[in-house]
Amino acid sequence: MNAMLKPQIDNAPLQARGISKRYDGRPVLDAVDFTLPEGAVLGLIGRNGAGKSTLIRALMGLIEVDAGSATVLGEPALAMGDRVKEQLGYVPQQPDALGWLRIDEMFALLSGFYPRWDQAFVDSQLERARLPRDRALAKLSPGERQQVALIRALAVRPRLLVLDEPAAALDPVARRELLREIALRAGESGTSVLFSTHIVSDLERVASHVAFLHEGRLLLQAPLDDLKERCARLWLPGTASPPRIAGEISRRPQQAFGGWSLVVQQRDGRWPVEAQQPGARLEALGLEDLFVEIAE
Amino acid sequence: MDASLLTITPGAAEPIYRQIVEQLRRMIAGGQLPPGELLPSVREVAGFHAINPMTVSRAYSLLEGEGLLERLRGTGMAVAQRARRARSEAERMSLLEPRLHDLARAARELELPAGRVLRRLGELLEDGE
Amino acid sequence: MKALASLRGAWLCADRNTRWLGVAFVGLAAFGGVAVELFSPHRHRAIYAMPILLGLGFAFWWAFVGGRLVLLQRDLRESRFPGASRFIAGCFGLTLLATVLLPAAILGLGGLPFLQVLALLVLCAGVGLLWAWLPLAASMWIGFLPLVANNLGPALGWPSMGDAGFTRFAALWAALFALTAIGCWRWLLGIDPARLKTWQTPMVLRLRCRGGGLSGGWLHAASLPDHGQTWIAVRPQANFDQRAKPARMLRVWLGPPFAPLSRQTRLRQALLAGVAAVIMAIAAFYQPTHSLTLAGIFWLIFFGAVMVPVMSYARLHLLYAGKRDSEIGELALLPGLGHTEQARRTLLRATLGISTLRVALGVVAALPALLLLHAARVSLPGTLLLAVISGLGSAAGMLYVLSGHSADRRRWWHYLVGAGGLIGVMALLTPLMVYAIGGSRAQDALPGWMLPALAAGWALLVVLLIATTRRYLRLFRQRPHPFLQR
């Protein structure tokens, strides 16, 4: 009781310190520090195999990590109590649980576990998505299955919503609906959202924050607007590799241009001085370009 | 005003809140949004474009801070009474400035003579009338 | 070059585990044939043990490896692979060469009647193929086929191997099976599996439910939940208070073989068991000492005692170590299972508790049949011992998964230990059955040191299983929570 009355300042819904995980000797996550601020919609972005799913599963306490720790709504991820689990909505990458149950049976089975279960929402969403209640889950297409899983996660009225590649199997209409739902939930119920994706345009619509995961390391984690305003592509002429620049994030040679392109960050509101060199050029960068520049 | 009047390009390098700010500024300065005109609620804009409501409220707050919008008790946001349409030409010109910079750079990159570009721009401006 | 490709196709059309299991099975059959020939008191009949046992081994191969050629052909046709039919025919021909023609020729050179052996092996190949193509529930009955044939045979005046009319007789049946197999093959090529009900789906098509392609092992297929929705006991209702019975709820979540069964399914299973018992009783009554009666009983007990732990292991392994994060991940985040220790206890009740209960119920249900078969001298203590082994084996296997060890691929050698244990059980089981059923005559035929050695073997196995169970129970208790995945 006391804990609930205390102001929760540094109690981010999701927090991780130094998470490392190896599979069969291969490192998948390498000392990842991660914070999901309260009320944020954070898009976790990375190439296939970058470790997004592993990070999410480690944050949720579904797997044991080799080093580091994570907390979910203030409790250790590996020892969450019912109070935390009741406020948690999670959709795995391929939700294929309980395939032998019918849609309505699955919801009936689950509704008993969640005190804030929103059956009206379930009914309206099933209606809208035209999902037949008496169909076995296993007989649904992957997209339909994902929709059911999303309805299930939202029906909990979660304080924290975690979605692993939620849009991958959805058609454009369902995807837009999902984004709208995520956006409005975040705005109105103060739900904090973490979702992973490699579809950048989804992320750009709804995300307030963005995190780049590349080869098991978190390269960037920032509010999306800041990232767009403070990151730019810097073109530098000359074939020799330019000296390291303050605020540089990545670099690669550009043969066609006969020089180098770098992704640079503003420091104290200023662009690096190298941008004033003769022949240098600064260019605004969309998130997709940024992603490609960093991940390549 | 309707939420559909705003154009959102999520993939642009310009953050979405800036896109909203710029568009509203132009519409207010240009008189399409007269003082007292009610703006769509944050929820409407966010729902229509499937964008984060915080982005919309950030844009609104920014414009409120500039005095272009004012918060009405109970009914939401409206164009401020003080936000007169016809401000000085210099002011309106400054709103066009970033786009002119873009245009100038593109023309330079294409190595087009300034006279030709200006002539074409003139044609386009006259066509619009 | 083409022959090499076909050879590769014939070998690679099943997953690695199944292939090697098939090789082991054939090897075991050959070994058994040699053993019978060396040690059997009836030398003039014993020479036929080799082709018969080899035939059983090859039938297994056809059922679990050769039968999958049809899956390969479906895939190749779907991807519009050029020359698919010719390639498959090559694979098929090579398998036929290796399992029928070659062994028949070798055994023929060894002095057996070539044509009789050939006809028998073709018959076995046909039975194997049909085995693969029967629905899963029906396929286990194939194990009774030799027994049924053996009991019906004398009554219908069928010739047995070595008789003059056997070649013609076996050729006739072989032709019948071959024709049916060809018909089935064509049907399987054209059918859309999605439109079949689960109970209609041939075993071979279920092999690819999950994982797709040719990767799914047959144990996984067998442990997949039935979507026919008849087996589940509680259709969850609105307002159904799941929190009141967490263990039962957990069993629904884990799926078969842990899930609570509906009355319908229980009835069906009891009916199947009843039919099996009746067949066994008739066989035991008419031919109590015949080797095929023994084989039938062996088969039944093998299925009951060995398959139960293997199936529960396979299902849990699929849940905990599979690449998907479905059921276990959801359970980890589901509120209402209580704190970690409570959840751990509930999980143990839903898995170990249920399997132990099932074994105990099986023994109780089999007791009348066992007493009835007492005339045939089926050993009661032996059966009880087997039940204990089965229960302990299930517990050890499941705790191995629950403690997170089955997910670790670097511990592949654990599988060797497990397979060794299984072979050990079978090795220990066979003489026991001989003792149990063969009566005093068989006991005289076996050497005197066998009984103490057997007792020592069983005791060692029990001790080992208890030690393993305790070890993995401790490791399971040390995990942060019971629903951790790889």
mmCIF file of C-alpha atoms in Angstrom, chain A residues 54-291:
data_model
loop_
_atom_site.group_PDB
_atom_site.id
_atom_site.type_symbol
_atom_site.label_atom_id
_atom_site.label_comp_id
_atom_site.label_asym_id
_atom_site.label_seq_id
_atom_site.Cartn_x
_atom_site.Cartn_y
_atom_site.Cartn_z
ATOM 1 C CA THR A 54 15.313 -11.767 -27.408
ATOM 2 C CA LEU A 55 15.469 -8.334 -25.799
ATOM 3 C CA ILE A 56 11.697 -8.211 -25.428
ATOM 4 C CA ARG A 57 11.580 -11.705 -23.984
ATOM 5 C CA ALA A 58 14.352 -10.839 -21.562
ATOM 6 C CA LEU A 59 12.516 -7.669 -20.512
ATOM 7 C CA MET A 60 9.380 -9.711 -19.891
ATOM 8 C CA GLY A 61 11.242 -12.295 -17.833
ATOM 9 C CA LEU A 62 10.430 -15.083 -20.270
ATOM 10 C CA ILE A 63 14.036 -16.148 -20.555
ATOM 11 C CA GLU A 64 16.938 -16.179 -18.181
ATOM 12 C CA VAL A 65 19.740 -13.826 -19.161
ATOM 13 C CA ASP A 66 23.435 -14.427 -18.691
ATOM 14 C CA ALA A 67 24.021 -11.040 -17.117
ATOM 15 C CA GLY A 68 22.054 -7.985 -16.086
ATOM 16 C CA SER A 69 18.530 -7.543 -14.798
ATOM 17 C CA ALA A 70 15.193 -6.095 -15.838
ATOM 18 C CA THR A 71 12.262 -4.641 -13.957
ATOM 19 C CA VAL A 72 8.642 -4.514 -15.089
ATOM 20 C CA LEU A 73 6.405 -1.914 -13.427
ATOM 21 C CA GLY A 74 8.847 -1.794 -10.565
ATOM 22 C CA GLU A 75 9.180 -5.536 -9.953
ATOM 23 C CA PRO A 76 11.980 -7.859 -11.074
ATOM 24 C CA ALA A 77 11.064 -9.357 -14.437
ATOM 25 C CA LEU A 78 11.812 -12.875 -13.241
ATOM 26 C CA ALA A 79 9.631 -12.561 -10.160
ATOM 27 C CA MET A 80 6.578 -10.582 -11.165
ATOM 28 C CA GLY A 81 3.587 -10.709 -8.861
ATOM 29 C CA ASP A 82 -0.041 -10.921 -9.926
ATOM 30 C CA ARG A 83 -0.477 -7.169 -9.426
ATOM 31 C CA VAL A 84 2.030 -6.506 -12.198
ATOM 32 C CA LYS A 85 0.865 -9.297 -14.491
ATOM 33 C CA GLU A 86 -2.702 -8.011 -14.341
ATOM 34 C CA GLN A 87 -1.551 -4.705 -15.820
ATOM 35 C CA LEU A 88 0.488 -6.246 -18.589
ATOM 36 C CA GLY A 89 -0.497 -6.852 -22.196
ATOM 37 C CA TYR A 90 1.944 -8.850 -24.291
ATOM 38 C CA VAL A 91 1.710 -10.173 -27.834
ATOM 39 C CA PRO A 92 4.486 -12.509 -28.949
ATOM 40 C CA GLN A 93 5.798 -12.518 -32.489
ATOM 41 C CA GLN A 94 3.824 -15.601 -33.451
ATOM 42 C CA PRO A 95 0.913 -15.948 -31.083
ATOM 43 C CA ASP A 96 0.044 -19.621 -31.517
ATOM 44 C CA ALA A 97 -1.013 -20.576 -28.003
ATOM 45 C CA LEU A 98 -4.103 -22.630 -27.278
ATOM 46 C CA GLY A 99 -4.784 -23.442 -30.910
ATOM 47 C CA TRP A 100 -7.335 -26.067 -29.997
ATOM 48 C CA LEU A 101 -9.674 -23.565 -28.339
ATOM 49 C CA ARG A 102 -12.331 -21.562 -30.138
ATOM 50 C CA ILE A 103 -12.002 -17.793 -30.119
ATOM 51 C CA ASP A 104 -14.791 -17.269 -27.597
ATOM 52 C CA GLU A 105 -13.481 -20.075 -25.396
ATOM 53 C CA MET A 106 -10.038 -18.550 -25.319
ATOM 54 C CA PHE A 107 -11.460 -15.209 -24.228
ATOM 55 C CA ALA A 108 -13.662 -16.901 -21.644
ATOM 56 C CA LEU A 109 -10.685 -18.791 -20.282
ATOM 57 C CA LEU A 110 -8.647 -15.601 -19.975
ATOM 58 C CA SER A 111 -11.273 -13.191 -18.735
ATOM 59 C CA GLY A 112 -11.327 -14.881 -15.337
ATOM 60 C CA PHE A 113 -7.742 -13.934 -14.689
ATOM 61 C CA TYR A 114 -7.894 -10.208 -15.273
ATOM 62 C CA PRO A 115 -9.871 -7.970 -12.897
ATOM 63 C CA ARG A 116 -10.087 -5.112 -15.406
ATOM 64 C CA TRP A 117 -11.098 -7.307 -18.363
ATOM 65 C CA ASP A 118 -13.022 -5.306 -20.978
ATOM 66 C CA GLN A 119 -15.504 -7.727 -22.531
ATOM 67 C CA ALA A 120 -17.338 -4.938 -24.377
ATOM 68 C CA PHE A 121 -14.109 -4.084 -26.152
ATOM 69 C CA VAL A 122 -13.597 -7.736 -27.107
ATOM 70 C CA ASP A 123 -17.122 -7.978 -28.493
ATOM 71 C CA SER A 124 -16.873 -4.795 -30.528
ATOM 72 C CA GLN A 125 -13.445 -5.628 -31.902
ATOM 73 C CA LEU A 126 -14.410 -9.156 -32.918
ATOM 74 C CA GLU A 127 -17.413 -7.699 -34.652
ATOM 75 C CA ARG A 128 -15.370 -5.075 -36.432
ATOM 76 C CA ALA A 129 -12.661 -7.492 -37.562
ATOM 77 C CA ARG A 130 -15.358 -9.972 -38.640
ATOM 78 C CA LEU A 131 -13.777 -12.824 -36.705
ATOM 79 C CA PRO A 132 -16.146 -15.755 -36.183
ATOM 80 C CA ARG A 133 -16.323 -16.612 -32.482
ATOM 81 C CA ASP A 134 -16.765 -20.332 -32.957
ATOM 82 C CA ARG A 135 -13.662 -20.834 -35.096
ATOM 83 C CA ALA A 136 -10.755 -22.776 -33.605
ATOM 84 C CA LEU A 137 -7.717 -20.553 -33.204
ATOM 85 C CA ALA A 138 -5.549 -22.995 -35.116
ATOM 86 C CA LYS A 139 -7.756 -22.589 -38.181
ATOM 87 C CA LEU A 140 -7.234 -18.822 -38.374
ATOM 88 C CA SER A 141 -4.801 -17.243 -40.784
ATOM 89 C CA PRO A 142 -1.643 -15.745 -39.242
ATOM 90 C CA GLY A 143 -3.086 -12.246 -39.621
ATOM 91 C CA GLU A 144 -6.353 -13.172 -37.931
ATOM 92 C CA ARG A 145 -4.447 -14.920 -35.203
ATOM 93 C CA GLN A 146 -2.437 -11.787 -34.593
ATOM 94 C CA GLN A 147 -5.576 -9.689 -34.448
ATOM 95 C CA VAL A 148 -7.076 -11.989 -31.842
ATOM 96 C CA ALA A 149 -3.890 -11.782 -29.814
ATOM 97 C CA LEU A 150 -3.927 -7.984 -30.024
ATOM 98 C CA ILE A 151 -7.554 -7.814 -28.912
ATOM 99 C CA ARG A 152 -6.646 -10.085 -26.032
ATOM 100 C CA ALA A 153 -3.735 -7.890 -24.992
ATOM 101 C CA LEU A 154 -5.779 -4.671 -25.187
ATOM 102 C CA ALA A 155 -8.810 -6.151 -23.397
ATOM 103 C CA VAL A 156 -6.696 -6.348 -20.268
ATOM 104 C CA ARG A 157 -6.633 -2.511 -20.227
ATOM 105 C CA PRO A 158 -2.907 -2.713 -19.720
ATOM 106 C CA ARG A 159 -0.727 -0.102 -18.089
ATOM 107 C CA LEU A 160 2.126 -1.574 -20.074
ATOM 108 C CA LEU A 161 1.692 -2.964 -23.559
ATOM 109 C CA VAL A 162 4.483 -4.950 -25.195
ATOM 110 C CA LEU A 163 4.156 -6.007 -28.814
ATOM 111 C CA ASP A 164 6.715 -8.074 -30.685
ATOM 112 C CA GLU A 165 6.427 -7.293 -34.405
ATOM 113 C CA PRO A 166 2.686 -6.657 -34.096
ATOM 114 C CA ALA A 167 2.176 -5.494 -37.643
ATOM 115 C CA ALA A 168 4.106 -8.189 -39.472
ATOM 116 C CA ALA A 169 1.137 -10.376 -40.439
ATOM 117 C CA LEU A 170 -1.521 -7.666 -40.671
ATOM 118 C CA ASP A 171 -2.938 -6.196 -43.845
ATOM 119 C CA PRO A 172 -2.633 -2.401 -44.341
ATOM 120 C CA VAL A 173 -6.125 -1.679 -43.027
ATOM 121 C CA ALA A 174 -5.713 -3.758 -39.896
ATOM 122 C CA ARG A 175 -2.267 -2.275 -39.425
ATOM 123 C CA ARG A 176 -3.582 1.266 -39.513
ATOM 124 C CA GLU A 177 -6.317 0.272 -37.056
ATOM 125 C CA LEU A 178 -3.721 -1.181 -34.737
ATOM 126 C CA LEU A 179 -1.584 1.948 -34.857
ATOM 127 C CA ARG A 180 -4.623 4.089 -34.142
ATOM 128 C CA GLU A 181 -5.525 1.912 -31.172
ATOM 129 C CA ILE A 182 -1.981 2.057 -29.812
ATOM 130 C CA ALA A 183 -1.835 5.821 -30.281
ATOM 131 C CA LEU A 184 -5.147 6.496 -28.582
ATOM 132 C CA ARG A 185 -4.462 4.119 -25.721
ATOM 133 C CA ALA A 186 -1.202 5.856 -25.035
ATOM 134 C CA GLY A 187 -2.809 9.282 -25.197
ATOM 135 C CA GLU A 188 -5.904 8.570 -23.156
ATOM 136 C CA SER A 189 -5.157 5.775 -20.707
ATOM 137 C CA GLY A 190 -1.516 6.678 -20.272
ATOM 138 C CA THR A 191 -0.520 3.206 -21.400
ATOM 139 C CA SER A 192 3.190 2.822 -21.965
ATOM 140 C CA VAL A 193 3.921 0.896 -25.119
ATOM 141 C CA LEU A 194 6.955 -0.981 -26.371
ATOM 142 C CA PHE A 195 6.753 -2.410 -29.855
ATOM 143 C CA SER A 196 9.357 -3.873 -32.107
ATOM 144 C CA THR A 197 9.260 -3.574 -35.848
ATOM 145 C CA HIS A 198 11.336 -3.326 -38.944
ATOM 146 C CA ILE A 199 8.644 -1.347 -40.750
ATOM 147 C CA VAL A 200 9.854 2.165 -40.143
ATOM 148 C CA SER A 201 6.751 3.988 -41.359
ATOM 149 C CA ASP A 202 4.638 2.325 -38.648
ATOM 150 C CA LEU A 203 7.021 3.486 -36.057
ATOM 151 C CA GLU A 204 7.163 7.051 -37.342
ATOM 152 C CA ARG A 205 3.435 7.489 -36.983
ATOM 153 C CA VAL A 206 2.893 6.492 -33.412
ATOM 154 C CA ALA A 207 6.217 6.316 -31.656
ATOM 155 C CA SER A 208 7.247 9.026 -29.244
ATOM 156 C CA HIS A 209 10.601 7.342 -28.682
ATOM 157 C CA VAL A 210 12.781 5.151 -30.774
ATOM 158 C CA ALA A 211 15.548 2.684 -29.973
ATOM 159 C CA PHE A 212 17.930 1.154 -32.491
ATOM 160 C CA LEU A 213 19.134 -2.354 -31.800
ATOM 161 C CA HIS A 214 21.984 -3.504 -33.980
ATOM 162 C CA GLU A 215 23.892 -6.754 -33.568
ATOM 163 C CA GLY A 216 22.835 -7.074 -29.978
ATOM 164 C CA ARG A 217 23.728 -3.543 -28.945
ATOM 165 C CA LEU A 218 21.481 -0.557 -28.416
ATOM 166 C CA LEU A 219 22.987 2.114 -30.656
ATOM 167 C CA LEU A 220 20.519 4.907 -30.036
ATOM 168 C CA GLN A 221 17.636 5.580 -27.727
ATOM 169 C CA ALA A 222 15.940 8.953 -27.955
ATOM 170 C CA PRO A 223 12.654 10.779 -28.420
ATOM 171 C CA LEU A 224 11.730 10.445 -32.090
ATOM 172 C CA ASP A 225 11.377 14.180 -32.754
ATOM 173 C CA ASP A 226 14.755 14.889 -31.162
ATOM 174 C CA LEU A 227 16.318 12.224 -33.302
ATOM 175 C CA LYS A 228 14.916 13.713 -36.477
ATOM 176 C CA GLU A 229 15.932 17.226 -35.529
ATOM 177 C CA ARG A 230 19.341 16.462 -34.118
ATOM 178 C CA CYS A 231 20.609 13.809 -36.519
ATOM 179 C CA ALA A 232 21.692 14.530 -40.037
ATOM 180 C CA ARG A 233 23.786 13.104 -42.795
ATOM 181 C CA LEU A 234 27.091 14.853 -43.300
ATOM 182 C CA TRP A 235 28.744 14.458 -46.701
ATOM 183 C CA LEU A 236 32.505 14.922 -46.607
ATOM 184 C CA PRO A 237 34.632 14.929 -49.764
ATOM 185 C CA GLY A 238 37.943 13.092 -50.066
ATOM 186 C CA THR A 239 38.870 9.459 -50.337
ATOM 187 C CA ALA A 240 40.866 9.254 -47.110
ATOM 188 C CA SER A 241 38.867 8.295 -44.057
ATOM 189 C CA PRO A 242 38.077 11.520 -42.201
ATOM 190 C CA PRO A 243 39.198 11.826 -38.550
ATOM 191 C CA ARG A 244 36.623 10.965 -35.907
ATOM 192 C CA ILE A 245 34.048 13.677 -35.428
ATOM 193 C CA ALA A 246 32.408 14.580 -32.148
ATOM 194 C CA GLY A 247 28.809 13.330 -32.231
ATOM 195 C CA GLU A 248 29.409 10.845 -35.020
ATOM 196 C CA ILE A 249 27.159 7.785 -35.012
ATOM 197 C CA SER A 250 28.220 5.907 -38.113
ATOM 198 C CA ARG A 251 30.166 6.371 -41.316
ATOM 199 C CA ARG A 252 30.605 4.693 -44.644
ATOM 200 C CA PRO A 253 32.458 5.459 -47.884
ATOM 201 C CA GLN A 254 30.372 6.609 -50.855
ATOM 202 C CA GLN A 255 32.178 5.691 -54.031
ATOM 203 C CA ALA A 256 29.765 7.394 -56.408
ATOM 204 C CA PHE A 257 30.121 10.661 -54.541
ATOM 205 C CA GLY A 258 33.851 10.200 -54.065
ATOM 206 C CA GLY A 259 33.732 10.831 -50.368
ATOM 207 C CA TRP A 260 32.188 9.773 -47.094
ATOM 208 C CA SER A 261 28.731 9.975 -45.641
ATOM 209 C CA LEU A 262 28.453 10.167 -41.878
ATOM 210 C CA VAL A 263 25.530 10.269 -39.530
ATOM 211 C CA VAL A 264 26.199 13.001 -37.006
ATOM 212 C CA GLN A 265 24.399 14.293 -33.988
ATOM 213 C CA GLN A 266 24.083 17.833 -32.702
ATOM 214 C CA ARG A 267 25.963 18.516 -29.514
ATOM 215 C CA ASP A 268 24.700 21.335 -27.293
ATOM 216 C CA GLY A 269 22.399 22.375 -30.091
ATOM 217 C CA ARG A 270 25.205 22.773 -32.609
ATOM 218 C CA TRP A 271 26.297 20.741 -35.612
ATOM 219 C CA PRO A 272 29.925 19.611 -35.751
ATOM 220 C CA VAL A 273 32.346 22.214 -37.103
ATOM 221 C CA GLU A 274 33.358 19.843 -39.903
ATOM 222 C CA ALA A 275 30.058 20.731 -41.582
ATOM 223 C CA GLN A 276 31.542 24.128 -42.450
ATOM 224 C CA GLN A 277 34.474 22.615 -44.380
ATOM 225 C CA PRO A 278 34.539 23.423 -48.089
ATOM 226 C CA GLY A 279 32.583 20.795 -50.027
ATOM 227 C CA ALA A 280 30.903 19.449 -46.897
ATOM 228 C CA ARG A 281 27.146 19.315 -46.883
ATOM 229 C CA LEU A 282 24.590 18.657 -44.174
ATOM 230 C CA GLU A 283 21.346 16.914 -45.088
ATOM 231 C CA ALA A 284 18.205 16.216 -43.061
ATOM 232 C CA LEU A 285 17.604 12.540 -42.560
ATOM 233 C CA GLY A 286 14.355 10.591 -42.414
ATOM 234 C CA LEU A 287 14.158 7.742 -39.965
ATOM 235 C CA GLU A 288 14.325 5.120 -42.678
ATOM 236 C CA ASP A 289 17.529 6.621 -44.079
ATOM 237 C CA LEU A 290 18.918 6.855 -40.596
ATOM 238 C CA PHE A 291 18.119 3.210 -40.022
#
